[in-house]
PDB file of C-alpha atoms in Angstrom:
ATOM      1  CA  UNK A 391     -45.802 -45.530  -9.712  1.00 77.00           C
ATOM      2  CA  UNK A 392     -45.169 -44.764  -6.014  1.00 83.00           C
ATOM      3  CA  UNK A 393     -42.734 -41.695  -5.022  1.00 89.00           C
ATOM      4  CA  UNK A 394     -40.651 -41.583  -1.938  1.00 89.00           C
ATOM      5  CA  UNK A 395     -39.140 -38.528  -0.434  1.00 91.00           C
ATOM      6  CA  UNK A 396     -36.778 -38.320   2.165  1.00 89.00           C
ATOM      7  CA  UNK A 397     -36.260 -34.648   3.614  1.00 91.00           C
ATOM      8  CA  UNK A 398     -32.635 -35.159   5.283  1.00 87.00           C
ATOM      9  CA  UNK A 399     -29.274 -35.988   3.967  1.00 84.00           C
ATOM     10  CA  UNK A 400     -28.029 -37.335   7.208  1.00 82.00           C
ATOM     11  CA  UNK A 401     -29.212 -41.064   7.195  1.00 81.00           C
ATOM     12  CA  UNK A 402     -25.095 -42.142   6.136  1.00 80.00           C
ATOM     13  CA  UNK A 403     -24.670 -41.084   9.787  1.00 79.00           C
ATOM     14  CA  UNK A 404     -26.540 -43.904  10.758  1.00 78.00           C
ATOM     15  CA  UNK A 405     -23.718 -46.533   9.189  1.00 75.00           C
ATOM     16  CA  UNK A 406     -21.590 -44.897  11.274  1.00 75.00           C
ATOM     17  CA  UNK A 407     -23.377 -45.414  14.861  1.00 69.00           C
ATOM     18  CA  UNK A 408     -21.738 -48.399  16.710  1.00 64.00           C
ATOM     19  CA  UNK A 409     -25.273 -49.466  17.638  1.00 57.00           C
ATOM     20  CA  UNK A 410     -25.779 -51.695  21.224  1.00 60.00           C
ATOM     21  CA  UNK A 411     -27.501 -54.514  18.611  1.00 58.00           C
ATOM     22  CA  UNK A 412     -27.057 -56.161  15.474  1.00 59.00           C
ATOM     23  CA  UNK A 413     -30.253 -55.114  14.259  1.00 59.00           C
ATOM     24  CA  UNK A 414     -29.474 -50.863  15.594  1.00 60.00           C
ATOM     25  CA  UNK A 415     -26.110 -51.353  13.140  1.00 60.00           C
ATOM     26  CA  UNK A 416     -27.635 -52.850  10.176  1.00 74.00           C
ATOM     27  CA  UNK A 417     -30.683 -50.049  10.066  1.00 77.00           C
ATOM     28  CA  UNK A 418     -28.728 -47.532   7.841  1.00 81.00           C
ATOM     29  CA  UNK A 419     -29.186 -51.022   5.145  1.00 81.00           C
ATOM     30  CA  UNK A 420     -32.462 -51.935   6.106  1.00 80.00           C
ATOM     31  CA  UNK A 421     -34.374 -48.475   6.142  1.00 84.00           C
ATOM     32  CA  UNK A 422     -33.237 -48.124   2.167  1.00 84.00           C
ATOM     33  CA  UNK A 423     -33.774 -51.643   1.297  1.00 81.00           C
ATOM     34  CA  UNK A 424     -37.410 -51.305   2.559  1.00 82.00           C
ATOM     35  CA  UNK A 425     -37.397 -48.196   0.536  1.00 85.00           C
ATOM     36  CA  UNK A 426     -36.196 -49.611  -2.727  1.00 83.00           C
ATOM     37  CA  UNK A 427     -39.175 -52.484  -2.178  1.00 78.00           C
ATOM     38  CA  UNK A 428     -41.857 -50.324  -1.425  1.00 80.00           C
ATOM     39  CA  UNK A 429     -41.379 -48.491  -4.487  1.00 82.00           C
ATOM     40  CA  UNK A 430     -40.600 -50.653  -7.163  1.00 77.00           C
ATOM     41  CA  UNK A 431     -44.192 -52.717  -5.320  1.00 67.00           C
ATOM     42  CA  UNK A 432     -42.234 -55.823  -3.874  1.00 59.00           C
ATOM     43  CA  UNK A 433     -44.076 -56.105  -0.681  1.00 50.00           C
ATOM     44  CA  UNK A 434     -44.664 -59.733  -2.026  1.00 61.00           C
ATOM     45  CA  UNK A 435     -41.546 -60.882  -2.297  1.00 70.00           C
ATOM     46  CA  UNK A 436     -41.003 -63.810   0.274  1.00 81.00           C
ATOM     47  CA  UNK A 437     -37.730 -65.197   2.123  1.00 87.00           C
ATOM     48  CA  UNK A 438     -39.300 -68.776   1.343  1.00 92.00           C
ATOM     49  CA  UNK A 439     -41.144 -68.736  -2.006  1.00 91.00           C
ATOM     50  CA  UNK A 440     -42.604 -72.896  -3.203  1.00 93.00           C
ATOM     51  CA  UNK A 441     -43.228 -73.924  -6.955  1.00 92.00           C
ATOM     52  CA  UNK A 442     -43.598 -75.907  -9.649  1.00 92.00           C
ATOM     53  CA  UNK A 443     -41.162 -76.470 -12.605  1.00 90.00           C
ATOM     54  CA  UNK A 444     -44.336 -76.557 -14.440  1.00 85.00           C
ATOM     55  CA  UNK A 445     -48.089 -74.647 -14.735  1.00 82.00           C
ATOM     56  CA  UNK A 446     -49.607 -78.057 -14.220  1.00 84.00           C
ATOM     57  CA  UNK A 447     -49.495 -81.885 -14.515  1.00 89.00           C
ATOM     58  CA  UNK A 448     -50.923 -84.339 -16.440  1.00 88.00           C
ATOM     59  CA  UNK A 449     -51.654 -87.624 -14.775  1.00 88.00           C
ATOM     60  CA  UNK A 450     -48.684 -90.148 -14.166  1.00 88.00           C
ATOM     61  CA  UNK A 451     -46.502 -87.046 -15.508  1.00 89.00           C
ATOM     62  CA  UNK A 452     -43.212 -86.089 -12.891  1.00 92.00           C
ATOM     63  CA  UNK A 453     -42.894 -82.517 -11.938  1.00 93.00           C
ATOM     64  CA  UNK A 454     -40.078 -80.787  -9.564  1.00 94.00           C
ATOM     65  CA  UNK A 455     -41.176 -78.941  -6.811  1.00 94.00           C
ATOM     66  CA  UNK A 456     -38.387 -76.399  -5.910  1.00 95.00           C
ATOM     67  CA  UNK A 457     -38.006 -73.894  -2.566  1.00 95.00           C
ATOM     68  CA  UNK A 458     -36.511 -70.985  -2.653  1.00 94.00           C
ATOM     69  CA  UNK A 459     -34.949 -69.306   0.631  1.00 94.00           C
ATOM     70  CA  UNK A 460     -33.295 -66.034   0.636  1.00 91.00           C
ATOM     71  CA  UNK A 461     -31.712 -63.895   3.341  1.00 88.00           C
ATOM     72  CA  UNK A 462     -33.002 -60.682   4.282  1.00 81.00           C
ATOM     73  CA  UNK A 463     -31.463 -59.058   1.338  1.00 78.00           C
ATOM     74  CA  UNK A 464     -32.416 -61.489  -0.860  1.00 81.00           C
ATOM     75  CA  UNK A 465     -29.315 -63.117  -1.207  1.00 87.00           C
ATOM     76  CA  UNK A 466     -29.844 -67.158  -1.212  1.00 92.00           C
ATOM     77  CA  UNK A 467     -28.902 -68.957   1.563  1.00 94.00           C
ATOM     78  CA  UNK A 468     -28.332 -72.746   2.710  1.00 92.00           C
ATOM     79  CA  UNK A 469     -27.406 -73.102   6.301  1.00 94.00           C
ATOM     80  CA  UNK A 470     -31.355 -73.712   6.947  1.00 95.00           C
ATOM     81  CA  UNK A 471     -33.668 -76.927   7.617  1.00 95.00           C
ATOM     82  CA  UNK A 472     -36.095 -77.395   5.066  1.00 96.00           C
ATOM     83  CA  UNK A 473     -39.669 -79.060   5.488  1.00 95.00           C
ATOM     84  CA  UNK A 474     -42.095 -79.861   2.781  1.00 96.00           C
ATOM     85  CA  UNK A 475     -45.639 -81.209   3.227  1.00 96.00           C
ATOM     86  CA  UNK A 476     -47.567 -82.426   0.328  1.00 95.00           C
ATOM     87  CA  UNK A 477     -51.982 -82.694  -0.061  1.00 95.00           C
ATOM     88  CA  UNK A 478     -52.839 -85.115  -2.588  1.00 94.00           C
ATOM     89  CA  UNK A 479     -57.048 -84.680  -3.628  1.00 93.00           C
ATOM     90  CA  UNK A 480     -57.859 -87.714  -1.709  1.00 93.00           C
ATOM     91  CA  UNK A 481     -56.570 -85.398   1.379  1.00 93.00           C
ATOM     92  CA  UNK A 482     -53.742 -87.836   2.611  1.00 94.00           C
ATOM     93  CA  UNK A 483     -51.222 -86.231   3.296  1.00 94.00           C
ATOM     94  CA  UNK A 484     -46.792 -86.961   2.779  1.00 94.00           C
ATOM     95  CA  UNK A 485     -44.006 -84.922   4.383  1.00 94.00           C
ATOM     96  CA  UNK A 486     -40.571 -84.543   2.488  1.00 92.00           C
ATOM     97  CA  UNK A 487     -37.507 -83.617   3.379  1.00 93.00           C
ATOM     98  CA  UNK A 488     -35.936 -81.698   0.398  1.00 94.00           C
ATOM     99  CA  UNK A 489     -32.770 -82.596  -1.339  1.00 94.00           C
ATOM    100  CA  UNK A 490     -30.114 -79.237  -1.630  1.00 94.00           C
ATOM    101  CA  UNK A 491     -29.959 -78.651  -5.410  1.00 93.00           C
ATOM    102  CA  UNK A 492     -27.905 -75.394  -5.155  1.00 93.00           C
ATOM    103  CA  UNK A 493     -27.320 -72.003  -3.173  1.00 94.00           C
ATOM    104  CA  UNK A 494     -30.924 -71.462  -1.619  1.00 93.00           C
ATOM    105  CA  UNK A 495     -32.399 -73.991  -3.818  1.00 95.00           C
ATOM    106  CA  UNK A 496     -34.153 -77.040  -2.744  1.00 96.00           C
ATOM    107  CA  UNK A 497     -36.175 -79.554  -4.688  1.00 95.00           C
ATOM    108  CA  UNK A 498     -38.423 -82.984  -4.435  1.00 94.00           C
ATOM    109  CA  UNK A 499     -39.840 -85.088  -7.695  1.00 95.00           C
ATOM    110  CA  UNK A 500     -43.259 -85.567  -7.356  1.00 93.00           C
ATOM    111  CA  UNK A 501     -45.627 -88.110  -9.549  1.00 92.00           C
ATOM    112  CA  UNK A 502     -48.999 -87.042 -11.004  1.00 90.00           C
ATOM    113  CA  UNK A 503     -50.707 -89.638  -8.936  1.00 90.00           C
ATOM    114  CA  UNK A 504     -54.367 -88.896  -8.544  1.00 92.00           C
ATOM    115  CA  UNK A 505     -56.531 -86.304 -10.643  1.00 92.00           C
ATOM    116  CA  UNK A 506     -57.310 -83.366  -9.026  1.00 93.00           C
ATOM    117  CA  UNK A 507     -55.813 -80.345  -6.746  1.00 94.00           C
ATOM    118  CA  UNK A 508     -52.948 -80.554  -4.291  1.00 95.00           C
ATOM    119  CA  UNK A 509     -51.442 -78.400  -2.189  1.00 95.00           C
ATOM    120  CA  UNK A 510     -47.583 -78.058  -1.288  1.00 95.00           C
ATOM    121  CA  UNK A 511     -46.370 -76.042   1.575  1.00 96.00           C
ATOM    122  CA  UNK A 512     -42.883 -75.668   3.146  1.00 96.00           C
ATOM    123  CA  UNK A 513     -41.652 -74.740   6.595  1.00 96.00           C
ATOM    124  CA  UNK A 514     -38.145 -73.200   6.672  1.00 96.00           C
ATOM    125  CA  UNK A 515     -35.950 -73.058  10.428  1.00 95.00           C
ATOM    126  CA  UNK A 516     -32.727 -70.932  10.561  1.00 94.00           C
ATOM    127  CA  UNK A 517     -30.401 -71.238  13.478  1.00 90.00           C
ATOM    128  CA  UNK A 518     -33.355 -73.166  15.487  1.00 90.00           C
ATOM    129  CA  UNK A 519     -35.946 -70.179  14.798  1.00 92.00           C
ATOM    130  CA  UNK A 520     -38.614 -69.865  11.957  1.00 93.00           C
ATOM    131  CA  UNK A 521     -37.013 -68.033   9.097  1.00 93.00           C
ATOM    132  CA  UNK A 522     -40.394 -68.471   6.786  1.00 92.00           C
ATOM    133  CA  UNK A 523     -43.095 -70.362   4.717  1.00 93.00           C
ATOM    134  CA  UNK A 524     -45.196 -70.904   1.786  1.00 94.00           C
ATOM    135  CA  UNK A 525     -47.932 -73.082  -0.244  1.00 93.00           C
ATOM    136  CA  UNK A 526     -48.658 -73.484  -3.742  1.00 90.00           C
ATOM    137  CA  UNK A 527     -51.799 -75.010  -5.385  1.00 93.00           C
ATOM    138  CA  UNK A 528     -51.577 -76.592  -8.452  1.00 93.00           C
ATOM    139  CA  UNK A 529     -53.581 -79.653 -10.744  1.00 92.00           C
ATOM    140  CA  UNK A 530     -53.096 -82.722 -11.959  1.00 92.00           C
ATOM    141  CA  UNK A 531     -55.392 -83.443 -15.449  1.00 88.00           C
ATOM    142  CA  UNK A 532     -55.632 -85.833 -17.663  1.00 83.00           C
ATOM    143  CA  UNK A 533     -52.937 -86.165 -20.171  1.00 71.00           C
ATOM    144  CA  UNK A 534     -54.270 -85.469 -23.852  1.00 62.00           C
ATOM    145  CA  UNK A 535     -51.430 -85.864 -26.135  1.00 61.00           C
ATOM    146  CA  UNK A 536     -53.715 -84.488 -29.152  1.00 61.00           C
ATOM    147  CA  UNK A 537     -53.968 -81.688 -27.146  1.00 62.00           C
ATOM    148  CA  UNK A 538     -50.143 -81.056 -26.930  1.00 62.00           C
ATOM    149  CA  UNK A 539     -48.939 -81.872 -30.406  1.00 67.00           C
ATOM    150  CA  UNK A 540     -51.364 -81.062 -32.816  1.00 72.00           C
ATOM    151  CA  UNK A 541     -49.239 -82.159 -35.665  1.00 78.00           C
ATOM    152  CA  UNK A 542     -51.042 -84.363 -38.272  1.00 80.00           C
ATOM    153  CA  UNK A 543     -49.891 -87.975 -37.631  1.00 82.00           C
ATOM    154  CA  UNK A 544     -49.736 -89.778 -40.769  1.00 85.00           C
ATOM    155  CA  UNK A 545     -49.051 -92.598 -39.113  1.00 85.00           C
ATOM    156  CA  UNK A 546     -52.047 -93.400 -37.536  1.00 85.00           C
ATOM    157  CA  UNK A 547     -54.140 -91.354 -40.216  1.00 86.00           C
ATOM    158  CA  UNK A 548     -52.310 -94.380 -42.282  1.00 87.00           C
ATOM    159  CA  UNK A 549     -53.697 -97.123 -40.354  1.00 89.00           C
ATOM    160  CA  UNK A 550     -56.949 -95.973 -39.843  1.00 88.00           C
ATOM    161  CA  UNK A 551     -57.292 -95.980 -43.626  1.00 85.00           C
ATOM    162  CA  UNK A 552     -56.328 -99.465 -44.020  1.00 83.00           C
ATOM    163  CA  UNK A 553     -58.692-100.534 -41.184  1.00 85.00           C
ATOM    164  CA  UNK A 554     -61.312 -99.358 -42.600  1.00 81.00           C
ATOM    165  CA  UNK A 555     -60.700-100.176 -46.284  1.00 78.00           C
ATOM    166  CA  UNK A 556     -60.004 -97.280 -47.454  1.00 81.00           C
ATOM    167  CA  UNK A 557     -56.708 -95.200 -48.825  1.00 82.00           C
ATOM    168  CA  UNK A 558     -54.341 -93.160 -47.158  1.00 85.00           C
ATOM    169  CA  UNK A 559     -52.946 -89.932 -49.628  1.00 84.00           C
ATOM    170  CA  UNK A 560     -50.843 -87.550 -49.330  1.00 86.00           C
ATOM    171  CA  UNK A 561     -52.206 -83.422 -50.272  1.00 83.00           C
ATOM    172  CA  UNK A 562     -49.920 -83.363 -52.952  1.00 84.00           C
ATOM    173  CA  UNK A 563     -50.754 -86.675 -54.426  1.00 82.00           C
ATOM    174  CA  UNK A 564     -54.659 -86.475 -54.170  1.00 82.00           C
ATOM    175  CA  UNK A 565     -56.817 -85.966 -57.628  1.00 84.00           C
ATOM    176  CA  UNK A 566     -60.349 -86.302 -58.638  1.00 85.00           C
ATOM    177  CA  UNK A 567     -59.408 -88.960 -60.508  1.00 85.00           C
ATOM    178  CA  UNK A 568     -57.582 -91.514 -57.271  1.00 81.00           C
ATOM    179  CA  UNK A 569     -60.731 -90.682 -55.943  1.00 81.00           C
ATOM    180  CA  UNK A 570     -62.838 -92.061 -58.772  1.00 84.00           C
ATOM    181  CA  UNK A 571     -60.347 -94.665 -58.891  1.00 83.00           C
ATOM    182  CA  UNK A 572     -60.756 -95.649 -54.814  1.00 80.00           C
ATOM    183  CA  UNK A 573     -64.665 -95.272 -54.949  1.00 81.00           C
ATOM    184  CA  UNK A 574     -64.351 -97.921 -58.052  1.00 80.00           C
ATOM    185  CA  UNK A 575     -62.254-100.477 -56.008  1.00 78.00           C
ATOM    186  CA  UNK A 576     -64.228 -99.764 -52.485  1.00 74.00           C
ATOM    187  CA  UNK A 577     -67.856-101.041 -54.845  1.00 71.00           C
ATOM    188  CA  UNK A 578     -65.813-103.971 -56.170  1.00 68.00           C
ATOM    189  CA  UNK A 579     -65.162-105.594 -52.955  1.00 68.00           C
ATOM    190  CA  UNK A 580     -68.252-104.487 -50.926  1.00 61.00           C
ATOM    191  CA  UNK A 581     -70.053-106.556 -53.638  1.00 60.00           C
ATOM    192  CA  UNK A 582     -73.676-105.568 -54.742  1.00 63.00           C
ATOM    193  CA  UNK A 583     -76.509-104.125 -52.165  1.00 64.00           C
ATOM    194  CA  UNK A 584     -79.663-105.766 -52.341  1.00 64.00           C
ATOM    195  CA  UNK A 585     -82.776-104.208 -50.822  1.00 70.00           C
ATOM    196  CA  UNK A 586     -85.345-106.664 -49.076  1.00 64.00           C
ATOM    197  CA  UNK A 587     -88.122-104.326 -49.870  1.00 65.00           C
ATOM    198  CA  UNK A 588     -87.348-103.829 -53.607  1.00 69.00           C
ATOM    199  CA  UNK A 589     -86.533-108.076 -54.208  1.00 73.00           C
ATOM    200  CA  UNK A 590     -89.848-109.670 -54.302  1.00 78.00           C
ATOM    201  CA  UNK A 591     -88.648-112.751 -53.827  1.00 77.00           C
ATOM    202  CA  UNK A 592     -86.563-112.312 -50.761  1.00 79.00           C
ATOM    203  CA  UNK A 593     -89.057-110.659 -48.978  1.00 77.00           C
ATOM    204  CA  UNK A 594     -91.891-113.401 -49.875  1.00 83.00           C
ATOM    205  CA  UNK A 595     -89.308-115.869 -48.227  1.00 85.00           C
ATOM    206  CA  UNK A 596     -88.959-113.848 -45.151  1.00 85.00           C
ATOM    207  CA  UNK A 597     -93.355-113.403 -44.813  1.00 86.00           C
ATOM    208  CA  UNK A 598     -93.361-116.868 -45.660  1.00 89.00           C
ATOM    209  CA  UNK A 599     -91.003-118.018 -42.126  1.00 89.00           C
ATOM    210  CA  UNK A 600     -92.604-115.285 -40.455  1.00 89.00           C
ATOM    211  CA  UNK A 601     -96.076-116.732 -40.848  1.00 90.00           C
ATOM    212  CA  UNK A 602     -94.503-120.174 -40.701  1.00 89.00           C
ATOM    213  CA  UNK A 603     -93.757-119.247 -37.029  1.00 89.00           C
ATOM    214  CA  UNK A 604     -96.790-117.767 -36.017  1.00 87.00           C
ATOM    215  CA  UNK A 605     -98.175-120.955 -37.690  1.00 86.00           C
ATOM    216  CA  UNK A 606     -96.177-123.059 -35.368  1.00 87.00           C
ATOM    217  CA  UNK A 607     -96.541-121.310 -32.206  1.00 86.00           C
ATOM    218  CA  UNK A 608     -99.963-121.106 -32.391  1.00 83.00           C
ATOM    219  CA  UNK A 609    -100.490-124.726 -32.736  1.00 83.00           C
ATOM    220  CA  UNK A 610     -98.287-125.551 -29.506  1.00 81.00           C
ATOM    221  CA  UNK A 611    -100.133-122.672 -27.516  1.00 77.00           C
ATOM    222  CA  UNK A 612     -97.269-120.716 -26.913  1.00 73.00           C
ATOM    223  CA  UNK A 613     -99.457-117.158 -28.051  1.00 64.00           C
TER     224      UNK A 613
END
């Protein structure tokens, strides 16, 4: 990890200054607030931070798209204007004004529209001057519900059975024997399977309209 060391013990003094500025008052806060962050790595945290209430989307699935606007000691804060611009794949693009949802928090449904990558940034204005922004990138995919329950469905195994003419069981209630006794009743109503090449007599019938054709065509000049 990262190690700071500060060689003085005299920095409280600087609480005490009655500075000419805001900003020459408020240093004794700021120098050991940008202390604390570079330390504990937190150079990325933003005063305007975009995401999604979700990884990704499926397609024709809602998401919530939520900003996030803090002070500069992180504090959230709500006396700002809030912009949002979204970039569907086909590249058109739709601005948003968000709706407040809390302290600092601001949010916009979105739809799953189009398959593909979008893009959602937000401009934030404080007191008429830029306070911040971010983007965020996410997809929209095709929605495979197999994919996202993979729970047997006996339902449809169910169906499927009966569509097909066959028999839907259970683990627990299958034996050898149901499926002797489900083989049996499947050969009962398909009937009996006949070869054309082992029934003499069949396949004489079919040679005999084949060359019966040939016969005919021949006579009419149509070969």
């Amino acid at each position: 990890g990262r190690v700071a060391a500060l060689l003085t013990r005299s920095t409280w003094r600087w609480a005490m200054v009655d500075g000419e500025t805001e900003m020459t008052q408020m240093a004794y806060q700021k120098f050991w607030k940008n202390i604390v962050l570079w330390m504990t790595g937190a150079e990325q945290f933003k005063q305007v931070r975009i995401g999604l209430d979700k990884k990704d989307l499926r397609l024709d699935e809602d998401g919530l798209l939520r900003i996030l606007v803090y002070d500069e000691y992180f504090k959230p804060i709500s006396d700002v204007d809030v912009k949002l611009q979204l970039t569907k794949p086909d590249n058109t693009q739709i601005q948003f004004i968000p709706d407040q949802e809390d302290m600092g928090v601001f949010s916009i449904p979105i739809r799953g529209e189009l398959l593909g990558n979008y893009k959602a940034q937000a401009w934030v204005e404080r007191k008429g001057k830029k306070w911040g922004s971010d983007s965020f990138q996410f997809q929209v995919m095709e929605g495979f519900d197999e994919e996202e329950d993979l729970r047997p469905d006996f339902g449809m195994l169910r169906e499927i059975s009966q569509a097909s003419g066959g028999q839907f069981f259970y683990a627990e209630d299958f034996s050898v024997q149901a499926l002797e006794e489900l083989k049996k009743t499947t050969e009962e109503k398909g009937g009996e399977k006949v070869l054309v090449w082992t029934s003499p007599w069949i396949l004489g019938i079919i040679l005999a309209l084949l060359i019966a054709e040939w016969i005919l065509r021949k006579r009419q000049g149509l070969l």
